XYZ file of C-alpha atoms in Angstrom:
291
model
C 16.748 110.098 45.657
C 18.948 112.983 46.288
C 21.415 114.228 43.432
C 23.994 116.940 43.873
C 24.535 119.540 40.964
C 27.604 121.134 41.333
C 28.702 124.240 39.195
C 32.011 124.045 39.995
C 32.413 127.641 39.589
C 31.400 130.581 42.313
C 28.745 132.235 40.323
C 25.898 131.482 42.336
C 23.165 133.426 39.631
C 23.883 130.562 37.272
C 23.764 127.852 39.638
C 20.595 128.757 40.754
C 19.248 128.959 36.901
C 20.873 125.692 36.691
C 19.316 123.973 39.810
C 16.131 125.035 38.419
C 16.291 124.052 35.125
C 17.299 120.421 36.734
C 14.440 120.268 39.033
C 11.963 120.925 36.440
C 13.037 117.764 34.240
C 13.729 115.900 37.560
C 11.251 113.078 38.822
C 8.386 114.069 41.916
C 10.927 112.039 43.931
C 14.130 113.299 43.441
C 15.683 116.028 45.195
C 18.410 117.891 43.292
C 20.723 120.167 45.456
C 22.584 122.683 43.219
C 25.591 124.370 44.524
C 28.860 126.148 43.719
C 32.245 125.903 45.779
C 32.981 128.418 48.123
C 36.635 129.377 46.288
C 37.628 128.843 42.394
C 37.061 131.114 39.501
C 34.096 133.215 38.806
C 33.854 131.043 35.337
C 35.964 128.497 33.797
C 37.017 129.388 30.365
C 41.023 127.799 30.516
C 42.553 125.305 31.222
C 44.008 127.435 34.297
C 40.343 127.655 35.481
C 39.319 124.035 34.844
C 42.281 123.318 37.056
C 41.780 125.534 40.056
C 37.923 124.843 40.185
C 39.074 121.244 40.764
C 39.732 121.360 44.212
C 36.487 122.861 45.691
C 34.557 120.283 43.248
C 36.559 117.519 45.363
C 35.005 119.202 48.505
C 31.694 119.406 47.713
C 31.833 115.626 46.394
C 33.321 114.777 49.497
C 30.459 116.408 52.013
C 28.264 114.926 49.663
C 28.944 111.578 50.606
C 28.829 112.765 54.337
C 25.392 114.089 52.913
C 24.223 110.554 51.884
C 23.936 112.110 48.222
C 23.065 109.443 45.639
C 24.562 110.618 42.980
C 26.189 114.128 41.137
C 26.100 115.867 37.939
C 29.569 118.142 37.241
C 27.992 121.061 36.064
C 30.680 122.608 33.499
C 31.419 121.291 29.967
C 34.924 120.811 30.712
C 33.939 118.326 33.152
C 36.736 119.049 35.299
C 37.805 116.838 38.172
C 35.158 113.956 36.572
C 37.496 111.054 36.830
C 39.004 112.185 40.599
C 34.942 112.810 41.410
C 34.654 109.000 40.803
C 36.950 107.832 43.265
C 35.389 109.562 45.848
C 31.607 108.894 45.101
C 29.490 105.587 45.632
C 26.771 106.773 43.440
C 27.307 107.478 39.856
C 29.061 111.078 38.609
C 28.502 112.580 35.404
C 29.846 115.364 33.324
C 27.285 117.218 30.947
C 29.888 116.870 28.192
C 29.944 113.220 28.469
C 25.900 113.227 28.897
C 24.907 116.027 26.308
C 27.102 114.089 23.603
C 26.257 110.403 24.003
C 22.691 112.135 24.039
C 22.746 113.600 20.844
C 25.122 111.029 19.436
C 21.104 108.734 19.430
C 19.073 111.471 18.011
C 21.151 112.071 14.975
C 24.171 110.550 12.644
C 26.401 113.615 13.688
C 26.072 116.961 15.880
C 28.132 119.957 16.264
C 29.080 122.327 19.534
C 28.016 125.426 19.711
C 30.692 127.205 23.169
C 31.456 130.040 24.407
C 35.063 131.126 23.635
C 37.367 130.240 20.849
C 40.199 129.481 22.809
C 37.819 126.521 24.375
C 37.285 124.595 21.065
C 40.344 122.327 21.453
C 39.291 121.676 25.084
C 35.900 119.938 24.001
C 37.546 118.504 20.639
C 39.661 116.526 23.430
C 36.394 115.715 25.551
C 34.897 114.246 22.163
C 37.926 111.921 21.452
C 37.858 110.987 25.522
C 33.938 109.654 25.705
C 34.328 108.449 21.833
C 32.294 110.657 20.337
C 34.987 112.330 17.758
C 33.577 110.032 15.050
C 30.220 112.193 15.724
C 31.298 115.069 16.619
C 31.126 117.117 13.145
C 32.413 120.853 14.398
C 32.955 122.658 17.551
C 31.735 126.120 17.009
C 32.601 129.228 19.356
C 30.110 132.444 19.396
C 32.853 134.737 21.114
C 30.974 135.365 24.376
C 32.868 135.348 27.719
C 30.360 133.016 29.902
C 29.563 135.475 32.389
C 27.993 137.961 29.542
C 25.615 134.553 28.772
C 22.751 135.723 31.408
C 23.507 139.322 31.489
C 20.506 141.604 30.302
C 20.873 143.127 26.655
C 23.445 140.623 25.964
C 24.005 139.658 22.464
C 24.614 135.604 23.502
C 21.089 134.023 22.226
C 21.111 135.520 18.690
C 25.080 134.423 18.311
C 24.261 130.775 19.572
C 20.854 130.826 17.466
C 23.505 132.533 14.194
C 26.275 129.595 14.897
C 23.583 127.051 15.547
C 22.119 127.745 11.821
C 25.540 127.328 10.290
C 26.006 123.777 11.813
C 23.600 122.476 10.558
C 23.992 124.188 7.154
C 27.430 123.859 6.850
C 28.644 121.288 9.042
C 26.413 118.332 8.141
C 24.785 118.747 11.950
C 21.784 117.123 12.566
C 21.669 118.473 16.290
C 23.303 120.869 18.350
C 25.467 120.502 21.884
C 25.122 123.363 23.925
C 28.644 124.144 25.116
C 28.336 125.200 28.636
C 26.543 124.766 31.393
C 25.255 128.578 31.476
C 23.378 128.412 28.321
C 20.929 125.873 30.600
C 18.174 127.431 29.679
C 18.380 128.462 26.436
C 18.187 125.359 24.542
C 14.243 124.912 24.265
C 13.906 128.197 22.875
C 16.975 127.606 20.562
C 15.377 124.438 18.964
C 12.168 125.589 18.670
C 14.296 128.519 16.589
C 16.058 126.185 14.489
C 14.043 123.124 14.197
C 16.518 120.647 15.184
C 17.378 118.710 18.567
C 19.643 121.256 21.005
C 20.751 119.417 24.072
C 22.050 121.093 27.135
C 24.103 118.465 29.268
C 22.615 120.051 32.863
C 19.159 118.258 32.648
C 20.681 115.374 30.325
C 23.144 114.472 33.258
C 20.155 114.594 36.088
C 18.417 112.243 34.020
C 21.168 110.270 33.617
C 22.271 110.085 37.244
C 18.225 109.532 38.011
C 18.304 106.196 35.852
C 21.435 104.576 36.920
C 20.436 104.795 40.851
C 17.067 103.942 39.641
C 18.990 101.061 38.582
C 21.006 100.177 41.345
C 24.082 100.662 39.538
C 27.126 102.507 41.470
C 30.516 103.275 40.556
C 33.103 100.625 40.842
C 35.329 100.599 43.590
C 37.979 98.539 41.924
C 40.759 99.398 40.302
C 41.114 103.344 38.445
C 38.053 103.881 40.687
C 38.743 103.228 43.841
C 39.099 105.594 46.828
C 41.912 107.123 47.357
C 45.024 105.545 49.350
C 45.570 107.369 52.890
C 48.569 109.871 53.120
C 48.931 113.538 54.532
C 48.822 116.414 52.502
C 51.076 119.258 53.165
C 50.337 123.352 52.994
C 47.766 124.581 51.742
C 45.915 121.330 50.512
C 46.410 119.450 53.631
C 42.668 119.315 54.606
C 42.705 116.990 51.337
C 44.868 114.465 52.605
C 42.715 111.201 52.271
C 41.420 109.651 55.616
C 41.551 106.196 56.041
C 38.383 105.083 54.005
C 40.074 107.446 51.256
C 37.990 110.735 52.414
C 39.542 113.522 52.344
C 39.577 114.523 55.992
C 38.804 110.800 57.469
C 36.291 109.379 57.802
C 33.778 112.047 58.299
C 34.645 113.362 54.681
C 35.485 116.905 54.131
C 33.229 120.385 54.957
C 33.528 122.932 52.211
C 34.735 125.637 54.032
C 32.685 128.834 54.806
C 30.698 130.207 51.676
C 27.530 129.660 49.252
C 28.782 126.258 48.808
C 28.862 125.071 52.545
C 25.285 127.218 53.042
C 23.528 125.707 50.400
C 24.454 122.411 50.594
C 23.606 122.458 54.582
C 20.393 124.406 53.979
C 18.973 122.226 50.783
C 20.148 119.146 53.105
C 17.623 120.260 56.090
C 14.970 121.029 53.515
C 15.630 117.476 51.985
C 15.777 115.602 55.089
C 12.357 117.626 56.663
C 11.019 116.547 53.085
C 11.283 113.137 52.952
C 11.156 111.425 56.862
C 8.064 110.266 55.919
C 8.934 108.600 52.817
C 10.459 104.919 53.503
C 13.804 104.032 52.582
C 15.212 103.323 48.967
C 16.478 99.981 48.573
C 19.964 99.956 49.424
C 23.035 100.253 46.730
C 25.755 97.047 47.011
C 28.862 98.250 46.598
C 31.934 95.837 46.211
C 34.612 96.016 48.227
C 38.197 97.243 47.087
């Protein structure tokens, strides 16, 4: 099983931390391939950014499926370009948002977020109502801390997430925590251990997720809201996105992300991969219905 994990923003440091974190909950047979777009924003803390990292997530979905990927995980808690991410995959997308909150929505009666900045808070209120969690969803907290400061050395992030953590369950009714972005991947073991309650982080929640559904043989629906795109050109600068005719950006081929750590990684994990497994024999094969 191969999954891609894309952080759809151009900080490689935190992909990497990510991609690891994902490996280590990920079973001895899947391969997870984490990667950021070559172009977008450094980190994605507006709306502004959640829009613009959009179209290099659509690339890397689309050479994915050139790729043979099985499945990805959207590695930001906006989950930006989820729904567009569908139309183009076969396997099954998720967005941690969507997996870290139906997660914790089974291990207790209500949980609160715990994000980055304040101006985010309404963003993930909105993701709550979206994937029907609002009616579990007790408080979306903000510690203040601009994501890239989240991994930086001397940083003050862990003891503000551990501080706002405390209060949600004191004061909010919590009875777990959602960890608001992606970079605080690999904080949240430490964090519960700290607070004694359940902290999920929606990185390794979403591998797992993606894991159990191929295990499954489930794939998205090409009917309907999900199906690929309908073939037309693109003009300027987005041409290269006009939809091919088996809705591909770029025909039938798909799309290559053009030149930078998305485009390396993904071509250098996919070597590694195939060099990895052409001994192993073939999954059984995933039926997809027709449009």
């Amino acid at each position: 099983m191969k999954i891609k994990l894309i952080n759809p923003n151009t900080t490689q440091r935190m992909t990497d931390v990510m991609g690891r974190c994902a490996r280590e909950v990920a079973n001895a047979g899947t391969a997870v391939v984490a990667v950021s777009p070559p172009s977008g924003p450094p980190s994605i803390e507006s709306r502004y950014d959640d829009a613009l990292a959009v179209p290099g997530l659509l690339a890397e979905i689309a050479a994915g499926e050139r790729d043979g990927f099985d499945g990805y995980v959207i590695a930001c808690f906006g989950d930006p370009g989820l729904y567009a991410a569908r139309e183009l995959a076969r396997g099954p997308v998720i967005g941690i948002a969507e997996a870290a909150m139906h997660a914790a929505s089974v291990l207790a009666p209500g949980f609160s977020v715990v994000t980055t900045l304040a101006r985010t808070r309404g963003m993930a209120w909105e993701l709550a109502e979206r994937y029907g969690m609002r009616r579990f969803c007790r408080n979306v907290r903000a510690t203040d801390v601009p994501v890239l400061e989240l991994d930086r050395p001397g940083s003050p992030a862990r003891g503000r997430i551990v501080d706002e953590c405390r209060r949600a369950l004191d004061e909010d009714g919590a009875g777990a925590i959602v960890l608001g972005c992606a970079g605080m991947v690999g904080f949240a073991r430490e964090i519960e251990q700290t607070i004694g309650a359940p902290v999920v982080e929606g990185v390794t929640a979403a591998v797992k997720w993606v894991e159990a559904l191929v295990a499954l043989r489930l794939a998205t629906a090409k009917r309907g809201d999900y199906a690929r795109p309908l073939a037309k050109r693109y003009d300027g600068e987005l041409a290269r996105f006009g939809p091919g005719a088996d809705g591909l950006p770029g025909g039938a081929t798909g799309i290559e992300p053009t030149t930078g750590t998305g485009a390396q990684a993904t071509t250098q994990a996919t070597a590694k991969i195939t060099t990895a497994t052409a001994a192993e024999p073939a999954p059984p094969p995933v039926h997809i219905h027709p449009v």
